[in-house]
Backbone as JSON, one array per atom type, in Angstrom:
{
  "sequence": "XXXXXXXXXXXXXXXXXXXXXXXXXXXXXXXXXXXXXX",
  "N": [[9.88, -7.98, 2.15], [8.16, -5.17, 0.55], [6.47, -5.74, -2.41], [5.13, -4.27, -4.3], [4.93, -1.25, -6.35], [5.52, 1.09, -4.73], [7.43, 3.46, -3.11], [8.73, 3.97, 0.23], [8.68, 6.68, 0.84], [6.75, 7.66, -0.92], [4.47, 6.36, 0.03], [4.33, 7.44, 2.59], [3.93, 10.18, 2.01], [1.48, 10.04, 0.63], [-0.09, 9.04, 2.66], [-0.22, 11.21, 4.35], [-1.67, 13.03, 2.81], [-3.98, 11.7, 1.94], [-5.14, 9.71, 3.92], [-7.14, 7.68, 4.33], [-7.57, 6.56, 1.81], [-5.0, 5.64, 1.27], [-4.67, 3.7, 3.26], [-6.63, 1.91, 2.44], [-5.62, 1.07, -0.06], [-3.17, -0.11, 0.73], [-4.07, -2.14, 2.43], [-5.55, -3.69, 0.64], [-3.49, -4.48, -1.15], [-1.86, -5.88, 0.6], [-3.51, -8.01, 1.37], [-3.84, -9.28, -1.1], [-1.21, -10.06, -1.55], [-0.81, -11.84, 0.54], [-2.52, -13.88, -0.26], [-1.21, -14.73, -2.41], [-1.61, -13.52, -4.81], [-0.29, -11.27, -6.79]],
  "CA": [[9.65, -6.56, 1.82], [6.96, -4.86, -0.23], [6.73, -6.02, -3.82], [4.45, -3.31, -5.17], [5.81, -0.17, -6.78], [5.49, 2.32, -3.93], [8.52, 3.66, -2.16], [8.28, 4.4, 1.55], [8.41, 8.13, 0.79], [5.46, 7.85, -1.59], [3.43, 5.92, 0.96], [4.27, 8.43, 3.67], [3.31, 11.38, 1.46], [0.08, 9.73, 0.35], [-0.76, 8.87, 3.94], [-0.49, 12.55, 4.88], [-2.64, 13.73, 1.98], [-5.24, 10.95, 1.84], [-4.89, 8.54, 4.77], [-8.11, 6.59, 4.16], [-7.27, 5.95, 0.52], [-3.73, 4.92, 1.4], [-4.93, 2.5, 4.06], [-7.41, 1.02, 1.59], [-4.7, 0.51, -1.04], [-2.21, -0.99, 1.4], [-4.8, -3.32, 2.91], [-5.85, -4.47, -0.57], [-2.24, -5.06, -1.64], [-1.39, -6.85, 1.59], [-4.37, -9.19, 1.26], [-3.48, -9.96, -2.35], [0.1, -10.66, -1.37], [-1.03, -12.99, 1.42], [-3.18, -14.94, -1.02], [-0.31, -15.09, -3.5], [-1.99, -12.81, -6.02], [0.45, -10.0, -6.76]],
  "C": [[8.39, -6.39, 0.98], [7.28, -4.97, -1.72], [6.1, -4.99, -4.76], [5.27, -2.03, -5.33], [5.66, 1.14, -6.04], [6.71, 2.36, -3.04], [7.94, 4.09, -0.82], [7.9, 5.87, 1.54], [7.05, 8.41, 0.14], [4.3, 7.48, -0.68], [3.22, 6.96, 2.05], [3.57, 9.7, 3.21], [1.82, 11.18, 1.21], [-0.72, 9.63, 1.64], [-1.09, 10.22, 4.59], [-1.64, 13.23, 4.13], [-3.99, 13.04, 1.95], [-5.12, 9.63, 2.59], [-5.85, 7.38, 4.52], [-7.86, 5.83, 2.87], [-6.01, 5.09, 0.6], [-3.92, 3.62, 2.17], [-5.67, 1.45, 3.23], [-6.51, 0.3, 0.58], [-3.76, -0.5, -0.39], [-2.86, -2.27, 1.9], [-5.1, -4.26, 1.75], [-4.6, -5.19, -1.06], [-1.73, -6.14, -0.7], [-2.2, -8.14, 1.51], [-4.04, -9.99, 0.01], [-2.16, -10.69, -2.23], [0.0, -11.92, -0.51], [-1.61, -14.17, 0.66], [-2.34, -15.38, -2.22], [-0.69, -14.48, -4.83], [-1.33, -11.44, -5.99], [0.15, -9.23, -8.03]]
}
């Protein structure tokens, strides 16, 4: 699952309001998680 402090509802809402920003954040978090840096 996702370890960072965003609920699905928050992500969904953010994605509607600012999709590019949300994608940037999620990509950044995902890469950090992959590398073991949380």
